[in-house]
Amino acid sequence: DDRLSRWLPDFPRANDLTLRRMLSHTSGLGNYTDARPERLTREMRVAYSQAELVEVMKQTDPLFVFEPGERWEYSNTAYVLLGVVAEKATNQPFATLLKTRVLEPLGLSRSAFDDEAEVVPGRVNGYSAAVAAPGGWANAPYLSMTYPGAAGSLRSTPSDLCAWHQAVLAGRLLNPAELTEWSTPARTNAGELPTQPGPAGAPARLVEYGFGIGLGAVEGRRVWAHTGGINGFVADLRTFTEEKLSLAICANCDGDTLGTAPRDLRAAILRAARA
């Protein structure tokens, strides 16, 4: 419930932002990755210090898309800033904090805050579709992993992703009260679940989202879910919480080139729900 101003007093409207709202994407902050492609291409190739990254976040356009607590909209800007807050609160780099407080205690040995300069056995290259290239693929555009920061610089494997959810479910990271907060859908200032417009002609849908975790149901069974994507890579992780069953998929290609993989994962989830 700290206000951002406690940790980043110079950030615009920092006193209007709580870490809780930022965690649940109800802060109103915009999304810096929605910038024009030419700006993203220029910015993502640079290695940033903590202070420089905060300055980039200040240039999110628009910086606010609604008043804090009014509704829900995904914000990578918020999560980059939360990573900076974690560093300031612990006086440790986020990579070290993640390793010592989360990954090592949970035995997630193939997950890390990624460093593109590090030699990692088994790490694969990421690819983008390229019609003109031999074979139809090209190496994904270079990205300094300092740019996505705490919003998206994690590397992992399907088995580690499943083990992560299983550890949280088993109470190995959060105590019962913390787990309840983490997995309780955020509400607006009016005390209601946020809504988002549905596809063309479809009614608006309710948004159930906790602290960095999507909440919902598949055929009546409660599910935690999240997807992620970055240059050359995508991932999808879902857990049936009552059954303690996790399913994950990772692919080393951009999201719009996954082909049938998302459909295959949805089919696997439905089969698991019906089992």
mmCIF file of C-alpha atoms in Angstrom:
data_model
loop_
_atom_site.group_PDB
_atom_site.id
_atom_site.type_symbol
_atom_site.label_atom_id
_atom_site.label_comp_id
_atom_site.label_asym_id
_atom_site.label_seq_id
_atom_site.Cartn_x
_atom_site.Cartn_y
_atom_site.Cartn_z
ATOM 1 C CA ASP A 1 0.000 0.000 0.000
ATOM 2 C CA ASP A 2 3.033 2.312 -0.241
ATOM 3 C CA ARG A 3 2.678 5.159 -2.646
ATOM 4 C CA LEU A 4 5.224 5.211 -5.432
ATOM 5 C CA SER A 5 6.382 8.571 -4.109
ATOM 6 C CA ARG A 6 8.044 6.811 -1.155
ATOM 7 C CA TRP A 7 10.508 5.172 -3.545
ATOM 8 C CA LEU A 8 10.446 7.350 -6.680
ATOM 9 C CA PRO A 9 9.411 10.817 -5.471
ATOM 10 C CA ASP A 10 10.332 12.477 -8.786
ATOM 11 C CA PHE A 11 8.118 10.258 -10.934
ATOM 12 C CA PRO A 12 5.088 12.151 -12.322
ATOM 13 C CA ARG A 13 2.023 11.795 -10.093
ATOM 14 C CA ALA A 14 3.910 9.329 -7.895
ATOM 15 C CA ASN A 15 1.776 10.268 -4.898
ATOM 16 C CA ASP A 16 -1.358 9.181 -6.783
ATOM 17 C CA LEU A 17 0.010 5.686 -7.435
ATOM 18 C CA THR A 18 0.067 2.788 -4.976
ATOM 19 C CA LEU A 19 2.163 -0.326 -5.482
ATOM 20 C CA ARG A 20 -1.039 -2.338 -5.046
ATOM 21 C CA ARG A 21 -2.669 -0.635 -8.030
ATOM 22 C CA MET A 22 0.495 -1.086 -10.075
ATOM 23 C CA LEU A 23 0.650 -4.811 -9.237
ATOM 24 C CA SER A 24 -2.923 -5.364 -10.420
ATOM 25 C CA HIS A 25 -2.735 -3.180 -13.563
ATOM 26 C CA THR A 26 -5.348 -0.799 -12.203
ATOM 27 C CA SER A 27 -2.901 2.102 -11.749
ATOM 28 C CA GLY A 28 -3.850 3.931 -14.937
ATOM 29 C CA LEU A 29 -0.241 3.977 -16.142
ATOM 30 C CA GLY A 30 0.214 3.586 -19.870
ATOM 31 C CA ASN A 31 2.335 0.925 -21.535
ATOM 32 C CA TYR A 32 5.744 1.950 -22.830
ATOM 33 C CA THR A 33 5.852 -1.004 -25.228
ATOM 34 C CA ASP A 34 2.934 0.554 -27.141
ATOM 35 C CA ALA A 35 5.314 3.168 -28.541
ATOM 36 C CA ARG A 36 5.710 3.595 -32.285
ATOM 37 C CA PRO A 37 7.833 0.782 -33.793
ATOM 38 C CA GLU A 38 10.695 3.073 -34.788
ATOM 39 C CA ARG A 39 10.995 4.351 -31.205
ATOM 40 C CA LEU A 40 10.882 0.830 -29.758
ATOM 41 C CA THR A 41 13.530 -0.371 -32.215
ATOM 42 C CA ARG A 42 15.805 2.485 -31.175
ATOM 43 C CA GLU A 43 15.257 2.191 -27.421
ATOM 44 C CA MET A 44 15.354 -1.567 -26.983
ATOM 45 C CA ARG A 45 18.946 -1.899 -28.203
ATOM 46 C CA VAL A 46 20.383 0.251 -25.396
ATOM 47 C CA ALA A 47 21.710 -1.013 -22.051
ATOM 48 C CA TYR A 48 20.098 1.044 -19.261
ATOM 49 C CA SER A 49 21.071 1.842 -15.711
ATOM 50 C CA GLN A 50 18.308 1.963 -13.120
ATOM 51 C CA ALA A 51 18.073 5.741 -13.318
ATOM 52 C CA GLU A 52 18.080 5.734 -17.123
ATOM 53 C CA LEU A 53 15.323 3.133 -17.229
ATOM 54 C CA VAL A 54 13.130 5.260 -14.951
ATOM 55 C CA GLU A 55 13.635 8.187 -17.333
ATOM 56 C CA VAL A 56 12.496 6.006 -20.240
ATOM 57 C CA MET A 57 9.380 5.055 -18.260
ATOM 58 C CA LYS A 58 8.607 8.749 -17.758
ATOM 59 C CA GLN A 59 8.410 9.035 -21.554
ATOM 60 C CA THR A 60 5.570 6.485 -21.817
ATOM 61 C CA ASP A 61 3.018 8.054 -24.155
ATOM 62 C CA PRO A 62 0.447 8.516 -22.829
ATOM 63 C CA LEU A 63 1.830 8.244 -19.317
ATOM 64 C CA PHE A 64 -1.692 7.768 -17.935
ATOM 65 C CA VAL A 65 -4.574 6.216 -19.828
ATOM 66 C CA PHE A 66 -7.119 6.574 -16.999
ATOM 67 C CA GLU A 67 -7.279 7.763 -13.410
ATOM 68 C CA PRO A 68 -5.829 5.305 -10.857
ATOM 69 C CA GLY A 69 -8.390 2.698 -9.842
ATOM 70 C CA GLU A 70 -10.963 3.548 -12.514
ATOM 71 C CA ARG A 71 -10.438 0.424 -14.643
ATOM 72 C CA TRP A 72 -7.924 -2.213 -15.768
ATOM 73 C CA GLU A 73 -5.323 -2.084 -18.501
ATOM 74 C CA TYR A 74 -2.057 -3.997 -18.772
ATOM 75 C CA SER A 75 1.001 -1.837 -18.089
ATOM 76 C CA ASN A 76 4.580 -2.989 -18.593
ATOM 77 C CA THR A 77 5.587 0.478 -17.398
ATOM 78 C CA ALA A 78 4.137 -0.303 -13.970
ATOM 79 C CA TYR A 79 6.084 -3.535 -13.653
ATOM 80 C CA VAL A 80 9.388 -1.999 -14.741
ATOM 81 C CA LEU A 81 8.882 0.592 -12.004
ATOM 82 C CA LEU A 82 7.973 -2.107 -9.464
ATOM 83 C CA GLY A 83 11.305 -3.782 -10.198
ATOM 84 C CA VAL A 84 13.094 -0.509 -9.496
ATOM 85 C CA VAL A 85 11.161 -0.182 -6.227
ATOM 86 C CA ALA A 86 12.238 -3.713 -5.239
ATOM 87 C CA GLU A 87 15.861 -2.769 -5.899
ATOM 88 C CA LYS A 88 15.601 0.374 -3.811
ATOM 89 C CA ALA A 89 13.811 -1.426 -0.962
ATOM 90 C CA THR A 90 16.428 -4.189 -0.740
ATOM 91 C CA ASN A 91 19.521 -2.339 -2.019
ATOM 92 C CA GLN A 92 20.098 -5.265 -4.394
ATOM 93 C CA PRO A 93 19.952 -5.666 -8.173
ATOM 94 C CA PHE A 94 16.643 -7.212 -9.199
ATOM 95 C CA ALA A 95 18.468 -10.207 -10.700
ATOM 96 C CA THR A 96 20.131 -10.950 -7.342
ATOM 97 C CA LEU A 97 16.916 -10.398 -5.416
ATOM 98 C CA LEU A 98 15.004 -12.760 -7.689
ATOM 99 C CA LYS A 99 17.712 -15.421 -7.496
ATOM 100 C CA THR A 100 18.222 -15.407 -3.727
ATOM 101 C CA ARG A 101 14.644 -14.787 -2.563
ATOM 102 C CA VAL A 102 12.659 -16.802 -5.101
ATOM 103 C CA LEU A 103 14.450 -18.976 -7.647
ATOM 104 C CA GLU A 104 17.085 -20.704 -5.504
ATOM 105 C CA PRO A 105 14.785 -21.405 -2.514
ATOM 106 C CA LEU A 106 12.213 -22.952 -4.878
ATOM 107 C CA GLY A 107 14.794 -24.972 -6.826
ATOM 108 C CA LEU A 108 14.077 -23.240 -10.134
ATOM 109 C CA SER A 109 17.579 -23.821 -11.448
ATOM 110 C CA ARG A 110 16.787 -23.153 -15.115
ATOM 111 C CA SER A 111 15.158 -19.770 -14.532
ATOM 112 C CA ALA A 112 16.912 -16.416 -14.149
ATOM 113 C CA PHE A 113 16.725 -12.710 -14.794
ATOM 114 C CA ASP A 114 18.313 -12.944 -18.214
ATOM 115 C CA ASP A 115 21.621 -11.415 -19.257
ATOM 116 C CA GLU A 116 22.179 -11.642 -22.986
ATOM 117 C CA ALA A 117 25.982 -11.591 -22.484
ATOM 118 C CA GLU A 118 25.947 -14.685 -20.283
ATOM 119 C CA VAL A 119 26.813 -18.073 -21.788
ATOM 120 C CA VAL A 120 23.868 -20.332 -20.867
ATOM 121 C CA PRO A 121 23.984 -24.031 -21.827
ATOM 122 C CA GLY A 122 20.806 -24.970 -23.662
ATOM 123 C CA ARG A 123 19.564 -21.437 -24.223
ATOM 124 C CA VAL A 124 18.000 -21.232 -27.677
ATOM 125 C CA ASN A 125 17.843 -18.398 -30.167
ATOM 126 C CA GLY A 126 14.616 -16.523 -30.794
ATOM 127 C CA TYR A 127 13.169 -16.186 -34.290
ATOM 128 C CA SER A 128 10.730 -14.020 -36.202
ATOM 129 C CA ALA A 129 8.860 -14.895 -39.374
ATOM 130 C CA ALA A 130 10.577 -13.459 -42.455
ATOM 131 C CA VAL A 131 8.935 -14.273 -45.774
ATOM 132 C CA ALA A 132 11.943 -13.186 -47.825
ATOM 133 C CA ALA A 133 14.480 -15.153 -45.775
ATOM 134 C CA PRO A 134 15.602 -18.702 -46.667
ATOM 135 C CA GLY A 135 13.352 -21.052 -44.745
ATOM 136 C CA GLY A 136 10.970 -18.222 -43.831
ATOM 137 C CA TRP A 137 12.710 -17.271 -40.564
ATOM 138 C CA ALA A 138 15.182 -14.683 -39.320
ATOM 139 C CA ASN A 139 16.821 -14.015 -35.985
ATOM 140 C CA ALA A 140 14.545 -11.888 -33.819
ATOM 141 C CA PRO A 141 15.618 -8.233 -33.427
ATOM 142 C CA TYR A 142 18.245 -7.659 -30.754
ATOM 143 C CA LEU A 143 16.907 -6.611 -27.341
ATOM 144 C CA SER A 144 18.913 -5.461 -24.334
ATOM 145 C CA MET A 145 17.404 -7.329 -21.396
ATOM 146 C CA THR A 146 17.781 -4.191 -19.296
ATOM 147 C CA TYR A 147 14.927 -2.678 -21.320
ATOM 148 C CA PRO A 148 12.029 -4.959 -20.255
ATOM 149 C CA GLY A 149 13.412 -5.089 -16.709
ATOM 150 C CA ALA A 150 11.089 -6.653 -14.140
ATOM 151 C CA ALA A 151 8.272 -6.612 -16.712
ATOM 152 C CA GLY A 152 9.765 -9.286 -18.936
ATOM 153 C CA SER A 153 13.440 -10.236 -18.585
ATOM 154 C CA LEU A 154 12.903 -13.678 -17.059
ATOM 155 C CA ARG A 155 14.136 -16.761 -18.878
ATOM 156 C CA SER A 156 12.719 -20.149 -17.967
ATOM 157 C CA THR A 157 11.538 -23.564 -19.169
ATOM 158 C CA PRO A 158 8.104 -25.221 -19.202
ATOM 159 C CA SER A 159 9.072 -27.500 -16.299
ATOM 160 C CA ASP A 160 10.308 -24.588 -14.191
ATOM 161 C CA LEU A 161 7.182 -22.575 -14.978
ATOM 162 C CA CYS A 162 4.980 -25.426 -13.786
ATOM 163 C CA ALA A 163 7.179 -25.917 -10.712
ATOM 164 C CA TRP A 164 6.793 -22.200 -9.932
ATOM 165 C CA HIS A 165 3.007 -22.396 -9.755
ATOM 166 C CA GLN A 166 3.151 -25.632 -7.801
ATOM 167 C CA ALA A 167 5.488 -24.039 -5.238
ATOM 168 C CA VAL A 168 3.189 -21.054 -4.797
ATOM 169 C CA LEU A 169 0.182 -23.349 -4.414
ATOM 170 C CA ALA A 170 2.043 -25.389 -1.794
ATOM 171 C CA GLY A 171 2.745 -22.285 0.308
ATOM 172 C CA ARG A 172 6.506 -22.408 -0.199
ATOM 173 C CA LEU A 173 6.768 -18.724 -1.119
ATOM 174 C CA LEU A 174 3.757 -16.867 0.310
ATOM 175 C CA ASN A 175 1.955 -17.364 3.593
ATOM 176 C CA PRO A 176 -1.819 -18.022 3.388
ATOM 177 C CA ALA A 177 -2.780 -14.352 3.815
ATOM 178 C CA GLU A 178 -0.292 -13.241 1.142
ATOM 179 C CA LEU A 179 -1.463 -15.960 -1.231
ATOM 180 C CA THR A 180 -5.060 -14.834 -0.780
ATOM 181 C CA GLU A 181 -4.121 -11.242 -1.619
ATOM 182 C CA TRP A 182 -2.046 -12.348 -4.608
ATOM 183 C CA SER A 183 -4.897 -14.377 -6.076
ATOM 184 C CA THR A 184 -7.849 -12.090 -5.283
ATOM 185 C CA PRO A 185 -9.201 -10.132 -8.283
ATOM 186 C CA ALA A 186 -8.556 -6.396 -8.090
ATOM 187 C CA ARG A 187 -11.553 -4.096 -8.033
ATOM 188 C CA THR A 188 -12.089 -0.545 -9.174
ATOM 189 C CA ASN A 189 -12.561 2.447 -6.908
ATOM 190 C CA ALA A 190 -16.292 1.701 -7.144
ATOM 191 C CA GLY A 191 -15.694 -1.773 -5.689
ATOM 192 C CA GLU A 192 -16.540 -3.570 -8.942
ATOM 193 C CA LEU A 193 -14.623 -5.981 -11.123
ATOM 194 C CA PRO A 194 -13.171 -4.082 -14.110
ATOM 195 C CA THR A 195 -14.457 -4.814 -17.594
ATOM 196 C CA GLN A 196 -12.833 -4.808 -21.002
ATOM 197 C CA PRO A 197 -14.491 -4.582 -24.410
ATOM 198 C CA GLY A 198 -15.078 -7.950 -26.044
ATOM 199 C CA PRO A 199 -14.332 -8.747 -29.704
ATOM 200 C CA ALA A 200 -16.415 -6.938 -32.298
ATOM 201 C CA GLY A 201 -20.059 -7.394 -31.452
ATOM 202 C CA ALA A 202 -19.383 -9.326 -28.247
ATOM 203 C CA PRO A 203 -20.341 -8.010 -24.798
ATOM 204 C CA ALA A 204 -17.728 -6.609 -22.421
ATOM 205 C CA ARG A 205 -15.953 -9.190 -20.295
ATOM 206 C CA LEU A 206 -15.139 -9.046 -16.612
ATOM 207 C CA VAL A 207 -11.446 -8.882 -15.768
ATOM 208 C CA GLU A 208 -10.289 -11.091 -12.907
ATOM 209 C CA TYR A 209 -6.657 -10.240 -12.222
ATOM 210 C CA GLY A 210 -4.635 -10.425 -9.013
ATOM 211 C CA PHE A 211 -1.017 -9.397 -8.463
ATOM 212 C CA GLY A 212 0.552 -10.361 -11.778
ATOM 213 C CA ILE A 213 -1.743 -13.336 -12.305
ATOM 214 C CA GLY A 214 -4.822 -13.841 -14.426
ATOM 215 C CA LEU A 215 -7.719 -15.525 -12.618
ATOM 216 C CA GLY A 216 -10.679 -17.287 -14.116
ATOM 217 C CA ALA A 217 -12.290 -20.624 -14.885
ATOM 218 C CA VAL A 218 -12.299 -23.265 -17.582
ATOM 219 C CA GLU A 219 -15.491 -25.333 -17.657
ATOM 220 C CA GLY A 220 -16.169 -24.375 -14.064
ATOM 221 C CA ARG A 221 -12.686 -25.154 -12.739
ATOM 222 C CA ARG A 222 -10.622 -22.328 -11.272
ATOM 223 C CA VAL A 223 -7.487 -21.464 -13.200
ATOM 224 C CA TRP A 224 -4.467 -19.227 -12.741
ATOM 225 C CA ALA A 225 -3.121 -18.125 -16.115
ATOM 226 C CA HIS A 226 -0.613 -15.820 -17.758
ATOM 227 C CA THR A 227 1.033 -15.383 -21.110
ATOM 228 C CA GLY A 228 4.198 -13.553 -22.048
ATOM 229 C CA GLY A 229 6.002 -12.516 -25.181
ATOM 230 C CA ILE A 230 9.225 -10.802 -26.135
ATOM 231 C CA ASN A 231 11.409 -10.601 -29.244
ATOM 232 C CA GLY A 232 11.594 -14.168 -30.542
ATOM 233 C CA PHE A 233 9.858 -15.874 -27.605
ATOM 234 C CA VAL A 234 6.398 -16.555 -26.184
ATOM 235 C CA ALA A 235 5.123 -18.535 -23.211
ATOM 236 C CA ASP A 236 1.793 -19.586 -21.716
ATOM 237 C CA LEU A 237 1.294 -21.009 -18.210
ATOM 238 C CA ARG A 238 -1.998 -22.218 -16.688
ATOM 239 C CA THR A 239 -2.794 -24.015 -13.444
ATOM 240 C CA PHE A 240 -5.986 -25.696 -12.243
ATOM 241 C CA THR A 241 -5.688 -24.649 -8.629
ATOM 242 C CA GLU A 242 -7.994 -27.189 -7.012
ATOM 243 C CA GLU A 243 -6.539 -30.083 -8.997
ATOM 244 C CA LYS A 244 -2.974 -28.706 -8.612
ATOM 245 C CA LEU A 245 -2.357 -29.346 -12.305
ATOM 246 C CA SER A 246 -0.108 -27.012 -14.306
ATOM 247 C CA LEU A 247 0.409 -26.818 -18.074
ATOM 248 C CA ALA A 248 3.017 -24.658 -19.814
ATOM 249 C CA ILE A 249 4.195 -24.043 -23.344
ATOM 250 C CA CYS A 250 7.227 -22.064 -24.519
ATOM 251 C CA ALA A 251 8.226 -21.327 -28.093
ATOM 252 C CA ASN A 252 11.294 -19.594 -29.508
ATOM 253 C CA CYS A 253 9.404 -17.565 -32.099
ATOM 254 C CA ASP A 254 7.306 -14.422 -32.024
ATOM 255 C CA GLY A 255 3.694 -14.656 -30.869
ATOM 256 C CA ASP A 256 2.104 -14.146 -34.273
ATOM 257 C CA THR A 257 4.147 -17.044 -35.704
ATOM 258 C CA LEU A 258 3.138 -19.710 -33.178
ATOM 259 C CA GLY A 259 0.836 -21.450 -35.603
ATOM 260 C CA THR A 260 -1.303 -24.065 -33.892
ATOM 261 C CA ALA A 261 0.512 -23.986 -30.538
ATOM 262 C CA PRO A 262 -2.007 -21.766 -28.676
ATOM 263 C CA ARG A 263 -4.888 -23.858 -30.018
ATOM 264 C CA ASP A 264 -3.093 -27.049 -28.970
ATOM 265 C CA LEU A 265 -2.559 -25.682 -25.462
ATOM 266 C CA ARG A 266 -6.213 -24.661 -25.141
ATOM 267 C CA ALA A 267 -7.231 -28.155 -26.263
ATOM 268 C CA ALA A 268 -4.914 -29.687 -23.652
ATOM 269 C CA ILE A 269 -6.382 -27.438 -20.960
ATOM 270 C CA LEU A 270 -9.911 -28.441 -21.911
ATOM 271 C CA ARG A 271 -8.974 -32.121 -21.867
ATOM 272 C CA ALA A 272 -7.469 -31.657 -18.414
ATOM 273 C CA ALA A 273 -10.563 -29.801 -17.214
ATOM 274 C CA ARG A 274 -12.802 -32.616 -18.366
ATOM 275 C CA ALA A 275 -10.649 -35.404 -16.915
#
